[in-house]
PDB file of C-alpha atoms in Angstrom:
ATOM      1  CA  MET A  80       0.000   0.000   0.000  1.00 53.00           C
ATOM      2  CA  LYS A  81       2.826   2.416   0.872  1.00 49.00           C
ATOM      3  CA  LEU A  82       4.519   1.633  -2.439  1.00 47.00           C
ATOM      4  CA  PHE A  83       1.262   2.290  -4.312  1.00 44.00           C
ATOM      5  CA  LYS A  84       0.788   5.639  -2.548  1.00 45.00           C
ATOM      6  CA  SER A  85       4.391   6.606  -3.344  1.00 47.00           C
ATOM      7  CA  ILE A  86       3.874   5.845  -7.036  1.00 47.00           C
ATOM      8  CA  ILE A  87       0.652   7.906  -7.085  1.00 47.00           C
ATOM      9  CA  TYR A  88       2.436  10.770  -5.314  1.00 43.00           C
ATOM     10  CA  ILE A  89       5.333  10.737  -7.813  1.00 44.00           C
ATOM     11  CA  CYS A  90       2.894  10.685 -10.746  1.00 42.00           C
ATOM     12  CA  LEU A  91       0.991  13.664  -9.362  1.00 39.00           C
ATOM     13  CA  ILE A  92       4.209  15.635  -8.897  1.00 43.00           C
ATOM     14  CA  THR A  93       5.349  14.774 -12.440  1.00 40.00           C
ATOM     15  CA  ILE A  94       2.012  15.890 -13.918  1.00 41.00           C
ATOM     16  CA  SER A  95       2.154  19.116 -11.914  1.00 40.00           C
ATOM     17  CA  LEU A  96       5.695  19.879 -13.059  1.00 41.00           C
ATOM     18  CA  CYS A  97       4.776  19.207 -16.686  1.00 43.00           C
ATOM     19  CA  SER A  98       1.775  21.508 -16.421  1.00 41.00           C
ATOM     20  CA  VAL A  99       3.910  24.261 -14.923  1.00 35.00           C
ATOM     21  CA  ALA A 100       6.502  23.839 -17.698  1.00 38.00           C
ATOM     22  CA  MET A 101       3.814  24.057 -20.383  1.00 40.00           C
ATOM     23  CA  ILE A 102       2.268  27.170 -18.830  1.00 36.00           C
ATOM     24  CA  TYR A 103       5.722  28.750 -18.423  1.00 36.00           C
ATOM     25  CA  GLY A 104       6.593  28.043 -22.059  1.00 42.00           C
ATOM     26  CA  GLU A 105       3.336  29.557 -23.275  1.00 40.00           C
ATOM     27  CA  THR A 106       3.826  32.591 -21.013  1.00 38.00           C
ATOM     28  CA  ARG A 107       7.345  33.196 -22.335  1.00 46.00           C
ATOM     29  CA  GLN A 108       6.160  33.037 -25.935  1.00 51.00           C
ATOM     30  CA  SER A 109       3.176  35.263 -25.204  1.00 53.00           C
ATOM     31  CA  GLN A 110       5.424  37.737 -23.405  1.00 78.00           C
ATOM     32  CA  TRP A 111       7.776  38.341 -26.323  1.00 90.00           C
ATOM     33  CA  ILE A 112       4.938  38.587 -28.821  1.00 91.00           C
ATOM     34  CA  ASP A 113       3.094  41.036 -26.585  1.00 93.00           C
ATOM     35  CA  LYS A 114       6.251  43.134 -26.215  1.00 94.00           C
ATOM     36  CA  PHE A 115       6.868  42.874 -29.959  1.00 96.00           C
ATOM     37  CA  ILE A 116       3.404  44.294 -30.663  1.00 95.00           C
ATOM     38  CA  ASP A 117       3.863  46.938 -27.944  1.00 96.00           C
ATOM     39  CA  SER A 118       7.128  47.996 -29.575  1.00 97.00           C
ATOM     40  CA  PHE A 119       5.388  48.491 -32.893  1.00 97.00           C
ATOM     41  CA  GLU A 120       2.671  50.576 -31.256  1.00 97.00           C
ATOM     42  CA  LEU A 121       5.324  52.754 -29.618  1.00 97.00           C
ATOM     43  CA  THR A 122       6.466  53.854 -33.097  1.00 97.00           C
ATOM     44  CA  ASN A 123       3.100  55.614 -33.654  1.00 97.00           C
ATOM     45  CA  SER A 124       3.211  54.566 -37.304  1.00 98.00           C
ATOM     46  CA  ASN A 125       0.234  53.509 -39.391  1.00 97.00           C
ATOM     47  CA  PHE A 126       0.021  49.712 -39.675  1.00 97.00           C
ATOM     48  CA  LYS A 127       0.613  48.473 -43.242  1.00 97.00           C
ATOM     49  CA  PHE A 128       1.097  44.713 -42.923  1.00 97.00           C
ATOM     50  CA  TYR A 129       2.697  41.867 -41.069  1.00 97.00           C
ATOM     51  CA  ASN A 130       4.584  39.009 -42.644  1.00 97.00           C
ATOM     52  CA  ILE A 131       5.432  35.591 -41.212  1.00 97.00           C
ATOM     53  CA  LYS A 132       7.906  33.412 -43.079  1.00 97.00           C
ATOM     54  CA  ALA A 133       8.687  29.891 -41.912  1.00 97.00           C
ATOM     55  CA  ASN A 134      10.666  26.953 -43.205  1.00 95.00           C
ATOM     56  CA  MET A 135      11.237  23.463 -41.937  1.00 96.00           C
ATOM     57  CA  MET A 136      13.068  20.330 -42.967  1.00 95.00           C
ATOM     58  CA  ILE A 137      11.510  16.859 -42.748  1.00 94.00           C
ATOM     59  CA  GLU A 138      14.272  14.297 -42.341  1.00 92.00           C
ATOM     60  CA  LYS A 139      12.500  11.144 -43.452  1.00 91.00           C
ATOM     61  CA  ASP A 140      11.236   9.588 -46.622  1.00 90.00           C
ATOM     62  CA  ILE A 141       7.781  10.860 -47.551  1.00 93.00           C
ATOM     63  CA  ASP A 142       6.146  10.528 -50.947  1.00 93.00           C
ATOM     64  CA  MET A 143       4.582  13.353 -52.936  1.00 94.00           C
ATOM     65  CA  ASN A 144       1.089  12.495 -51.726  1.00 94.00           C
ATOM     66  CA  GLU A 145       2.189  12.834 -48.105  1.00 95.00           C
ATOM     67  CA  LEU A 146       3.954  16.116 -48.848  1.00 95.00           C
ATOM     68  CA  GLN A 147       0.861  17.401 -50.632  1.00 95.00           C
ATOM     69  CA  ASN A 148      -1.402  16.417 -47.723  1.00 95.00           C
ATOM     70  CA  ILE A 149       0.869  18.097 -45.173  1.00 95.00           C
ATOM     71  CA  CYS A 150       0.963  21.362 -47.140  1.00 95.00           C
ATOM     72  CA  LEU A 151      -2.815  21.305 -47.622  1.00 94.00           C
ATOM     73  CA  LEU A 152      -3.471  20.596 -43.954  1.00 93.00           C
ATOM     74  CA  ILE A 153      -1.211  23.445 -42.817  1.00 94.00           C
ATOM     75  CA  ALA A 154      -2.975  25.900 -45.130  1.00 94.00           C
ATOM     76  CA  GLN A 155      -6.443  24.726 -44.150  1.00 92.00           C
ATOM     77  CA  ASN A 156      -5.675  25.026 -40.448  1.00 91.00           C
ATOM     78  CA  LEU A 157      -4.456  28.593 -40.934  1.00 92.00           C
ATOM     79  CA  THR A 158      -7.709  29.757 -42.514  1.00 88.00           C
ATOM     80  CA  ASN A 159     -11.416  29.202 -41.959  1.00 76.00           C
ATOM     81  CA  ASN A 160     -12.130  29.197 -45.719  1.00 78.00           C
ATOM     82  CA  LYS A 161     -10.769  25.732 -46.471  1.00 78.00           C
ATOM     83  CA  ASP A 162     -12.616  25.504 -49.783  1.00 80.00           C
ATOM     84  CA  GLU A 163     -10.674  28.502 -51.107  1.00 88.00           C
ATOM     85  CA  VAL A 164      -7.272  26.809 -50.765  1.00 93.00           C
ATOM     86  CA  CYS A 165      -5.675  26.127 -54.177  1.00 94.00           C
ATOM     87  CA  LEU A 166      -3.272  23.274 -54.863  1.00 93.00           C
ATOM     88  CA  LYS A 167      -0.825  22.656 -57.710  1.00 94.00           C
ATOM     89  CA  THR A 168       1.839  19.952 -58.058  1.00 93.00           C
ATOM     90  CA  GLU A 169       4.839  20.005 -60.403  1.00 91.00           C
ATOM     91  CA  LYS A 170       7.384  17.195 -60.435  1.00 88.00           C
ATOM     92  CA  SER A 171       8.962  17.244 -56.954  1.00 92.00           C
ATOM     93  CA  GLN A 172       7.226  20.391 -55.715  1.00 96.00           C
ATOM     94  CA  VAL A 173       3.847  21.236 -54.209  1.00 96.00           C
ATOM     95  CA  TYR A 174       2.284  24.710 -54.289  1.00 97.00           C
ATOM     96  CA  VAL A 175      -0.601  25.695 -52.023  1.00 97.00           C
ATOM     97  CA  ASN A 176      -2.129  29.175 -52.061  1.00 96.00           C
ATOM     98  CA  TYR A 177      -4.904  31.017 -50.295  1.00 95.00           C
ATOM     99  CA  ASN A 178      -5.902  34.647 -50.839  1.00 94.00           C
ATOM    100  CA  ASP A 179      -8.693  36.883 -49.680  1.00 90.00           C
ATOM    101  CA  LYS A 180      -8.988  40.656 -49.482  1.00 88.00           C
ATOM    102  CA  ASN A 181      -6.683  40.941 -46.459  1.00 91.00           C
ATOM    103  CA  THR A 182      -4.658  37.752 -46.189  1.00 93.00           C
ATOM    104  CA  GLY A 183      -2.339  35.781 -48.436  1.00 95.00           C
ATOM    105  CA  ILE A 184      -0.929  32.359 -47.581  1.00 96.00           C
ATOM    106  CA  SER A 185       1.635  30.619 -49.766  1.00 97.00           C
ATOM    107  CA  ILE A 186       3.103  27.187 -49.005  1.00 97.00           C
ATOM    108  CA  VAL A 187       5.745  25.392 -51.046  1.00 97.00           C
ATOM    109  CA  GLY A 188       6.687  21.780 -50.428  1.00 97.00           C
ATOM    110  CA  ILE A 189       9.933  20.491 -51.944  1.00 97.00           C
ATOM    111  CA  LYS A 190      10.996  16.857 -52.018  1.00 95.00           C
ATOM    112  CA  LYS A 191      14.762  17.091 -52.335  1.00 93.00           C
ATOM    113  CA  ASN A 192      15.588  13.397 -52.043  1.00 92.00           C
ATOM    114  CA  ALA A 193      14.556  10.245 -50.202  1.00 88.00           C
ATOM    115  CA  LYS A 194      15.761  11.627 -46.858  1.00 89.00           C
ATOM    116  CA  GLU A 195      14.982  15.343 -47.087  1.00 94.00           C
ATOM    117  CA  SER A 196      11.891  17.391 -47.816  1.00 96.00           C
ATOM    118  CA  TYR A 197      11.312  21.085 -47.148  1.00 96.00           C
ATOM    119  CA  ILE A 198       8.227  23.172 -46.490  1.00 97.00           C
ATOM    120  CA  ILE A 199       8.237  26.971 -46.816  1.00 97.00           C
ATOM    121  CA  VAL A 200       5.332  29.058 -45.523  1.00 98.00           C
ATOM    122  CA  ASP A 201       4.696  32.740 -46.290  1.00 98.00           C
ATOM    123  CA  ILE A 202       1.811  34.611 -44.622  1.00 97.00           C
ATOM    124  CA  LEU A 203       0.889  38.231 -45.350  1.00 97.00           C
ATOM    125  CA  ASN A 204      -1.869  40.182 -43.600  1.00 96.00           C
ATOM    126  CA  ASN A 205      -2.653  43.843 -44.250  1.00 95.00           C
ATOM    127  CA  LYS A 206      -5.737  44.323 -42.073  1.00 91.00           C
ATOM    128  CA  VAL A 207      -4.941  43.643 -38.399  1.00 90.00           C
ATOM    129  CA  TYR A 208      -1.818  42.900 -36.380  1.00 91.00           C
ATOM    130  CA  LYS A 209      -3.414  41.932 -33.057  1.00 86.00           C
ATOM    131  CA  ASN A 210      -3.798  38.331 -34.283  1.00 89.00           C
ATOM    132  CA  ILE A 211      -0.060  37.783 -34.829  1.00 93.00           C
ATOM    133  CA  GLU A 212       0.235  35.748 -31.633  1.00 91.00           C
ATOM    134  CA  ASN A 213      -2.611  33.436 -32.620  1.00 92.00           C
ATOM    135  CA  ILE A 214      -1.274  32.867 -36.158  1.00 93.00           C
ATOM    136  CA  TYR A 215       2.336  32.468 -34.982  1.00 94.00           C
ATOM    137  CA  THR A 216       1.389  29.930 -32.319  1.00 93.00           C
ATOM    138  CA  LYS A 217      -0.877  28.015 -34.677  1.00 93.00           C
ATOM    139  CA  LEU A 218       1.819  27.879 -37.361  1.00 95.00           C
ATOM    140  CA  GLU A 219       4.530  26.847 -34.916  1.00 94.00           C
ATOM    141  CA  ASN A 220       2.357  24.050 -33.537  1.00 93.00           C
ATOM    142  CA  GLU A 221       1.465  22.874 -37.045  1.00 92.00           C
ATOM    143  CA  LEU A 222       5.070  22.708 -38.240  1.00 95.00           C
ATOM    144  CA  SER A 223       6.316  21.123 -35.006  1.00 93.00           C
ATOM    145  CA  GLU A 224       4.050  18.151 -35.726  1.00 92.00           C
ATOM    146  CA  TYR A 225       6.345  17.188 -38.603  1.00 93.00           C
ATOM    147  CA  SER A 226       9.807  18.457 -37.678  1.00 92.00           C
ATOM    148  CA  ASN A 227      12.060  19.658 -34.873  1.00 90.00           C
ATOM    149  CA  ASP A 228      13.936  21.827 -37.370  1.00 87.00           C
ATOM    150  CA  VAL A 229      11.622  24.845 -37.724  1.00 93.00           C
ATOM    151  CA  ASP A 230      12.598  28.486 -38.344  1.00 94.00           C
ATOM    152  CA  ILE A 231      10.047  31.301 -38.166  1.00 95.00           C
ATOM    153  CA  ASN A 232      10.579  34.981 -39.029  1.00 96.00           C
ATOM    154  CA  VAL A 233       8.048  37.635 -38.038  1.00 96.00           C
ATOM    155  CA  CYS A 234       7.956  41.175 -39.436  1.00 97.00           C
ATOM    156  CA  ILE A 235       5.491  43.993 -38.811  1.00 98.00           C
ATOM    157  CA  ALA A 236       5.553  47.139 -40.962  1.00 98.00           C
ATOM    158  CA  GLY A 237       4.220  50.639 -40.433  1.00 98.00           C
ATOM    159  CA  GLU A 238       4.184  53.884 -42.398  1.00 98.00           C
ATOM    160  CA  TYR A 239       4.668  57.591 -41.764  1.00 98.00           C
ATOM    161  CA  THR A 240       3.296  60.116 -44.243  1.00 96.00           C
ATOM    162  CA  LYS A 241       6.460  62.217 -44.200  1.00 95.00           C
ATOM    163  CA  LYS A 242      10.229  62.041 -43.902  1.00 96.00           C
ATOM    164  CA  LEU A 243      11.419  61.578 -40.337  1.00 96.00           C
ATOM    165  CA  LYS A 244      14.114  63.730 -38.829  1.00 95.00           C
ATOM    166  CA  LYS A 245      17.201  62.003 -37.435  1.00 94.00           C
ATOM    167  CA  ALA A 246      16.251  62.936 -33.869  1.00 96.00           C
ATOM    168  CA  LYS A 247      12.835  61.326 -34.355  1.00 97.00           C
ATOM    169  CA  ILE A 248      14.377  58.164 -35.818  1.00 97.00           C
ATOM    170  CA  SER A 249      16.791  57.956 -32.901  1.00 96.00           C
ATOM    171  CA  ASP A 250      13.912  58.344 -30.445  1.00 97.00           C
ATOM    172  CA  ILE A 251      11.909  55.581 -32.156  1.00 97.00           C
ATOM    173  CA  LEU A 252      14.872  53.204 -32.122  1.00 97.00           C
ATOM    174  CA  GLN A 253      15.566  53.837 -28.447  1.00 97.00           C
ATOM    175  CA  LYS A 254      11.928  53.152 -27.556  1.00 97.00           C
ATOM    176  CA  ILE A 255      11.950  49.844 -29.433  1.00 98.00           C
ATOM    177  CA  LEU A 256      15.273  48.702 -27.977  1.00 97.00           C
ATOM    178  CA  TYR A 257      14.285  49.691 -24.443  1.00 97.00           C
ATOM    179  CA  ASN A 258      10.876  48.011 -24.679  1.00 96.00           C
ATOM    180  CA  MET A 259      12.405  44.803 -26.068  1.00 97.00           C
ATOM    181  CA  TYR A 260      15.252  44.745 -23.508  1.00 96.00           C
ATOM    182  CA  ALA A 261      17.575  44.849 -26.492  1.00 97.00           C
ATOM    183  CA  GLU A 262      21.140  45.951 -27.188  1.00 96.00           C
ATOM    184  CA  LYS A 263      22.193  47.313 -30.567  1.00 96.00           C
ATOM    185  CA  ILE A 264      24.839  45.102 -32.166  1.00 96.00           C
ATOM    186  CA  SER A 265      25.394  46.797 -35.527  1.00 95.00           C
ATOM    187  CA  ASP A 266      23.787  49.130 -38.030  1.00 95.00           C
ATOM    188  CA  ILE A 267      23.945  50.071 -41.700  1.00 95.00           C
ATOM    189  CA  GLU A 268      23.099  53.652 -42.571  1.00 95.00           C
ATOM    190  CA  GLU A 269      22.742  55.176 -46.011  1.00 94.00           C
ATOM    191  CA  GLU A 270      20.840  58.127 -47.381  1.00 92.00           C
ATOM    192  CA  ASN A 271      17.145  57.537 -46.632  1.00 94.00           C
ATOM    193  CA  PHE A 272      17.879  54.067 -45.225  1.00 96.00           C
ATOM    194  CA  LEU A 273      18.779  52.575 -41.850  1.00 97.00           C
ATOM    195  CA  SER A 274      19.009  48.960 -40.699  1.00 97.00           C
ATOM    196  CA  VAL A 275      19.755  48.041 -37.078  1.00 97.00           C
ATOM    197  CA  ASN A 276      20.621  44.567 -35.791  1.00 97.00           C
ATOM    198  CA  ALA A 277      20.104  44.001 -32.082  1.00 97.00           C
ATOM    199  CA  TYR A 278      20.030  41.319 -29.413  1.00 97.00           C
ATOM    200  CA  SER A 279      16.969  41.055 -27.150  1.00 96.00           C
ATOM    201  CA  LYS A 280      16.815  39.070 -23.931  1.00 92.00           C
ATOM    202  CA  LEU A 281      13.213  38.249 -24.770  1.00 93.00           C
ATOM    203  CA  LEU A 282      14.035  36.573 -28.085  1.00 93.00           C
ATOM    204  CA  LYS A 283      16.702  34.037 -27.116  1.00 84.00           C
ATOM    205  CA  GLU A 284      15.018  31.233 -29.070  1.00 80.00           C
ATOM    206  CA  ASN A 285      15.320  33.285 -32.282  1.00 86.00           C
ATOM    207  CA  ASN A 286      19.086  33.839 -32.175  1.00 88.00           C
ATOM    208  CA  LEU A 287      21.227  34.064 -35.316  1.00 90.00           C
ATOM    209  CA  LYS A 288      24.979  34.435 -35.630  1.00 86.00           C
ATOM    210  CA  TYR A 289      26.109  37.692 -37.214  1.00 82.00           C
ATOM    211  CA  LEU A 290      29.765  38.852 -37.254  1.00 81.00           C
ATOM    212  CA  ASP A 291      30.548  36.516 -34.339  1.00 84.00           C
ATOM    213  CA  ARG A 292      27.693  38.036 -32.334  1.00 90.00           C
ATOM    214  CA  GLU A 293      24.184  36.832 -31.703  1.00 94.00           C
ATOM    215  CA  ILE A 294      21.259  38.868 -33.035  1.00 96.00           C
ATOM    216  CA  ASN A 295      17.512  38.285 -32.900  1.00 96.00           C
ATOM    217  CA  LEU A 296      15.936  41.678 -33.607  1.00 97.00           C
ATOM    218  CA  ASN A 297      16.106  43.691 -36.833  1.00 98.00           C
ATOM    219  CA  ILE A 298      14.728  47.205 -37.356  1.00 98.00           C
ATOM    220  CA  GLY A 299      14.617  48.825 -40.778  1.00 98.00           C
ATOM    221  CA  ILE A 300      13.618  52.368 -41.724  1.00 98.00           C
ATOM    222  CA  ARG A 301      13.413  53.594 -45.319  1.00 97.00           C
ATOM    223  CA  TYR A 302      12.221  56.887 -46.789  1.00 97.00           C
ATOM    224  CA  SER A 303      10.809  56.993 -50.330  1.00 96.00           C
ATOM    225  CA  GLU A 304      11.217  60.277 -52.160  1.00 95.00           C
ATOM    226  CA  ASP A 305       8.706  59.182 -54.818  1.00 94.00           C
ATOM    227  CA  ASP A 306       5.710  59.159 -52.465  1.00 94.00           C
ATOM    228  CA  ASP A 307       7.223  61.154 -49.567  1.00 95.00           C
ATOM    229  CA  LYS A 308       6.600  58.356 -47.055  1.00 97.00           C
ATOM    230  CA  THR A 309       8.740  56.525 -44.521  1.00 98.00           C
ATOM    231  CA  MET A 310       8.356  52.815 -43.821  1.00 98.00           C
ATOM    232  CA  ILE A 311       9.451  51.124 -40.602  1.00 98.00           C
ATOM    233  CA  TYR A 312       9.934  47.365 -40.198  1.00 98.00           C
ATOM    234  CA  ILE A 313      10.415  45.463 -36.944  1.00 98.00           C
ATOM    235  CA  ALA A 314      11.357  41.806 -37.300  1.00 97.00           C
ATOM    236  CA  THR A 315      12.654  38.827 -35.404  1.00 96.00           C
ATOM    237  CA  PRO A 316      15.185  37.480 -36.039  1.00 96.00           C
ATOM    238  CA  ILE A 317      15.715  39.375 -39.330  1.00 95.00           C
ATOM    239  CA  ILE A 318      13.707  41.179 -42.002  1.00 95.00           C
ATOM    240  CA  LYS A 319      13.114  38.684 -44.816  1.00 92.00           C
ATOM    241  CA  ILE A 320      11.268  40.900 -47.268  1.00 91.00           C
ATOM    242  CA  ASP A 321      12.554  43.360 -49.829  1.00 87.00           C
ATOM    243  CA  TYR A 322      12.447  46.869 -48.416  1.00 83.00           C
TER     244      TYR A 322
END
């Protein structure tokens, strides 16, 4: 009887610890996404779009039908309009697309050989940014079902209807870095263009190596003389769109 009680006690402790770990993991992820959104709002720019790019490698032999089904399932789980998802297959590649007035989802599946397949996901939304956490979490969970080798980049972009003065740009950068508990690692500055690489304590899981330093936060600011507007991009770990 004592042995039975001990086993029950150990099981209860194990379940409790697992629950705490799961809640802690979710809290950490939610915290950085919340701070990421807060940092964008601190820029006082007009929201233009957010972009999520992800890629993963599947290290096992799957046939084209399996690859097609995985790509379709990911797309369908990211949207409520499953009937609007389009599929096309060419040789060793699968293309899945979904588009409505505000959202575009593109998924490419590539069967490289018998041991390696790749899936690339690109999501663009130009209506709301408050749902980034929900989409990011859903995508991460979807991809983690098939691989432990998953990389996700998140970028949110805003616009100013004028050219910003250097003092204003400096103030915006300092607000973002302070809010993200981040340290500037390097920057590239040209006429009408600035790119800053930084390291944030909140984004440790997104680290990349850059010039023998770790970075996980990228801020880009570009002014267009053609339309007299300034765009700002905040991304983790790096900006993966042309700007």
